[in-house]
Short mmCIF file of C-alpha atoms in Angstrom, two decimals:
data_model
loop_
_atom_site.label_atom_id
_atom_site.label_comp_id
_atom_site.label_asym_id
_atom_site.label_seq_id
_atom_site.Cartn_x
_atom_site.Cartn_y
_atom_site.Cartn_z
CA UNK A 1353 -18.47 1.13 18.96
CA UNK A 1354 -17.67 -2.27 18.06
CA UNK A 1355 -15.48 -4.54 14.97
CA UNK A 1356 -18.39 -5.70 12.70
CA UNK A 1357 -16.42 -4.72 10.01
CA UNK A 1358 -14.75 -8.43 10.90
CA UNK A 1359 -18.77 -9.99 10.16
CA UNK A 1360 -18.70 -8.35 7.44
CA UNK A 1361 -17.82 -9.27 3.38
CA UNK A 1362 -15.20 -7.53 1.87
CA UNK A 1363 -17.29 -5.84 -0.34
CA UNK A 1364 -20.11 -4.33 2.53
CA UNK A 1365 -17.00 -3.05 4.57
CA UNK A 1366 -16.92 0.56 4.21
CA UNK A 1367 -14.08 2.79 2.34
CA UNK A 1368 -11.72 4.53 4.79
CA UNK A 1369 -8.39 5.70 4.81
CA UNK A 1370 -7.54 2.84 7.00
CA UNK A 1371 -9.29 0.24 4.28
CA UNK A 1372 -6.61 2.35 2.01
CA UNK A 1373 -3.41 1.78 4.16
CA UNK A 1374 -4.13 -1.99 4.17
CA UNK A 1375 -4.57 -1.95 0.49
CA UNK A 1376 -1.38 -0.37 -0.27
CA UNK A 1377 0.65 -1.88 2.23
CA UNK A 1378 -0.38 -5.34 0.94
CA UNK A 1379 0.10 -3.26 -3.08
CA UNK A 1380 -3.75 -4.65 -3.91
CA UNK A 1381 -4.26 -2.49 -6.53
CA UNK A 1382 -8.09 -3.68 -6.88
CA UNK A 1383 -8.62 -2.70 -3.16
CA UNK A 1384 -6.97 0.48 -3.51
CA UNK A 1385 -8.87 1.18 -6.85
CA UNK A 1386 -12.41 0.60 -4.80
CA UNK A 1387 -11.25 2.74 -2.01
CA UNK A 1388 -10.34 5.56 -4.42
CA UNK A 1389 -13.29 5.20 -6.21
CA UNK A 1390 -15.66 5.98 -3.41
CA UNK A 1391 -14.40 9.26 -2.55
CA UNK A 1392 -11.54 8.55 -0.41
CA UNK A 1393 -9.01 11.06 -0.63
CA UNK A 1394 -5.54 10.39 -1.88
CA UNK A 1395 -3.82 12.82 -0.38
CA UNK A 1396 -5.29 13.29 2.82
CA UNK A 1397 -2.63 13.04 6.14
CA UNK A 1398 -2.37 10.01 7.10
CA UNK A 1399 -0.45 10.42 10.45
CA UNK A 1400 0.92 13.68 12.48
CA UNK A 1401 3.62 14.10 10.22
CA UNK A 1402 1.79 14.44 7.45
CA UNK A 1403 2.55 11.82 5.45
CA UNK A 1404 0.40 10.69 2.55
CA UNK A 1405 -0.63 7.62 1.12
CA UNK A 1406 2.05 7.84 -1.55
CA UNK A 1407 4.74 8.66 1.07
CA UNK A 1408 3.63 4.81 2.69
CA UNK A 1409 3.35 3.43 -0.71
CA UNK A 1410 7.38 4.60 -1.45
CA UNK A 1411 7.98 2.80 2.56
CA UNK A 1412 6.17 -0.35 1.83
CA UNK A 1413 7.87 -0.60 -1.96
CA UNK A 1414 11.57 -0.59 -0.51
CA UNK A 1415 10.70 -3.02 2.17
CA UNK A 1416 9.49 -5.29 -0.48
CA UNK A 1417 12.84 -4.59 -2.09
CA UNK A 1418 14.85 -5.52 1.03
CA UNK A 1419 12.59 -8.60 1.38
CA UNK A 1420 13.47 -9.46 -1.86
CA UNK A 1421 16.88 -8.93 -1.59
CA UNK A 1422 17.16 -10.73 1.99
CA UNK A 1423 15.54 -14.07 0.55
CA UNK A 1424 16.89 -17.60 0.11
CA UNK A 1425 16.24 -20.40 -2.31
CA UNK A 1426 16.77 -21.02 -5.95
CA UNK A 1427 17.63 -17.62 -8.38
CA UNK A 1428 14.67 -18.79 -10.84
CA UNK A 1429 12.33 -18.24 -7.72
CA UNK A 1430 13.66 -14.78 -6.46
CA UNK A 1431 13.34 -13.46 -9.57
CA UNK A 1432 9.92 -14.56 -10.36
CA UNK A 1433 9.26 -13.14 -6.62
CA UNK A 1434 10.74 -9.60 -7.75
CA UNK A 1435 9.13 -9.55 -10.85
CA UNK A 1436 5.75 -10.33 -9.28
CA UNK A 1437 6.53 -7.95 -6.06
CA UNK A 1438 7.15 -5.32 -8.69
CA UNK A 1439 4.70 -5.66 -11.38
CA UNK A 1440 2.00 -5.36 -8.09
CA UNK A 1441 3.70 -2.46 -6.96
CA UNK A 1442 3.75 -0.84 -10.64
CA UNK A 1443 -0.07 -1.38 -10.64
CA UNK A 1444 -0.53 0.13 -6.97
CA UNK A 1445 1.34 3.25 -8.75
CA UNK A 1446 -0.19 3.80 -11.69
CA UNK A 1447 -3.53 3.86 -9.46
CA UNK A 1448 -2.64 6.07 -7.38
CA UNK A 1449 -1.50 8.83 -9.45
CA UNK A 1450 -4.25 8.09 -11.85
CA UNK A 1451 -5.88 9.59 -8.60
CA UNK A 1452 -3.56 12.45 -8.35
CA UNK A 1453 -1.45 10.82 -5.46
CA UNK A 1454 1.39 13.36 -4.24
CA UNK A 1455 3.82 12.70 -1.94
CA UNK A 1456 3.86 15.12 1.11
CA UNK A 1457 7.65 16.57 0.87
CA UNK A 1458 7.63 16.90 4.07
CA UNK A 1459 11.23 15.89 5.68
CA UNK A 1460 9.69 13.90 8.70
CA UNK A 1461 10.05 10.12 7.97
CA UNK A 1462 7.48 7.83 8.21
CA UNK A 1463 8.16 6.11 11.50
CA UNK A 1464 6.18 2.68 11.99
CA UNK A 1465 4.16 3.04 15.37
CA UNK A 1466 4.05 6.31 15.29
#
């Protein structure tokens, strides 16, 4: 089958767990709210490992802390970075256990590529 997803407007493009990855990996919380609320699940495996969505969520939030940590310029404009970085991240939370997100316990680690 083909990509006409990519013809498609954001809002006709159907809710999947890949939709979801995207969401939370870019911490949209209005994305991930819209793929939540039509019917994908939360906690469904998201690799071969296991891993859930929360388990990426917790991967993507301390890479934005290492980003954060890593970048240059003035101190007024990292901060306001963090603070943004987090306050999106805080929102990506709070929707996802308002969805009863669970992290998978599992002790593989979420490997990129994998």
């Amino acid at each position: 089958m083909g990509n006409v997803e990519c013809c498609m407007k954001d809002e006709d493009v159907p809710a999947t767990m890949e939709r979801l990855e995207w969401a939370v990996r870019k911490m949209d919380a209005a994305e991930v709210r819209a793929c939540l609320e039509c019917g994908v699940n939360v906690n469904c495996p998201i690799n071969q490992h296991g891993n859930t969505i929360l388990d990426l969520f917790a991967m993507e939030h301390q890479n934005m802390m290492k980003t954060t940590m890593s970048t240059r310029g003035r101190p007024e404009d990292t901060t306001r970075l963090y603070c943004e970085m987090q306050a999106s991240a805080a929102e990506v939370l709070s929707v996802l256990r308002k969805y009863g997100a669970l992290m998978s316990g599992q002790s593989a680690a979420l490997r990129r590529g994998v």
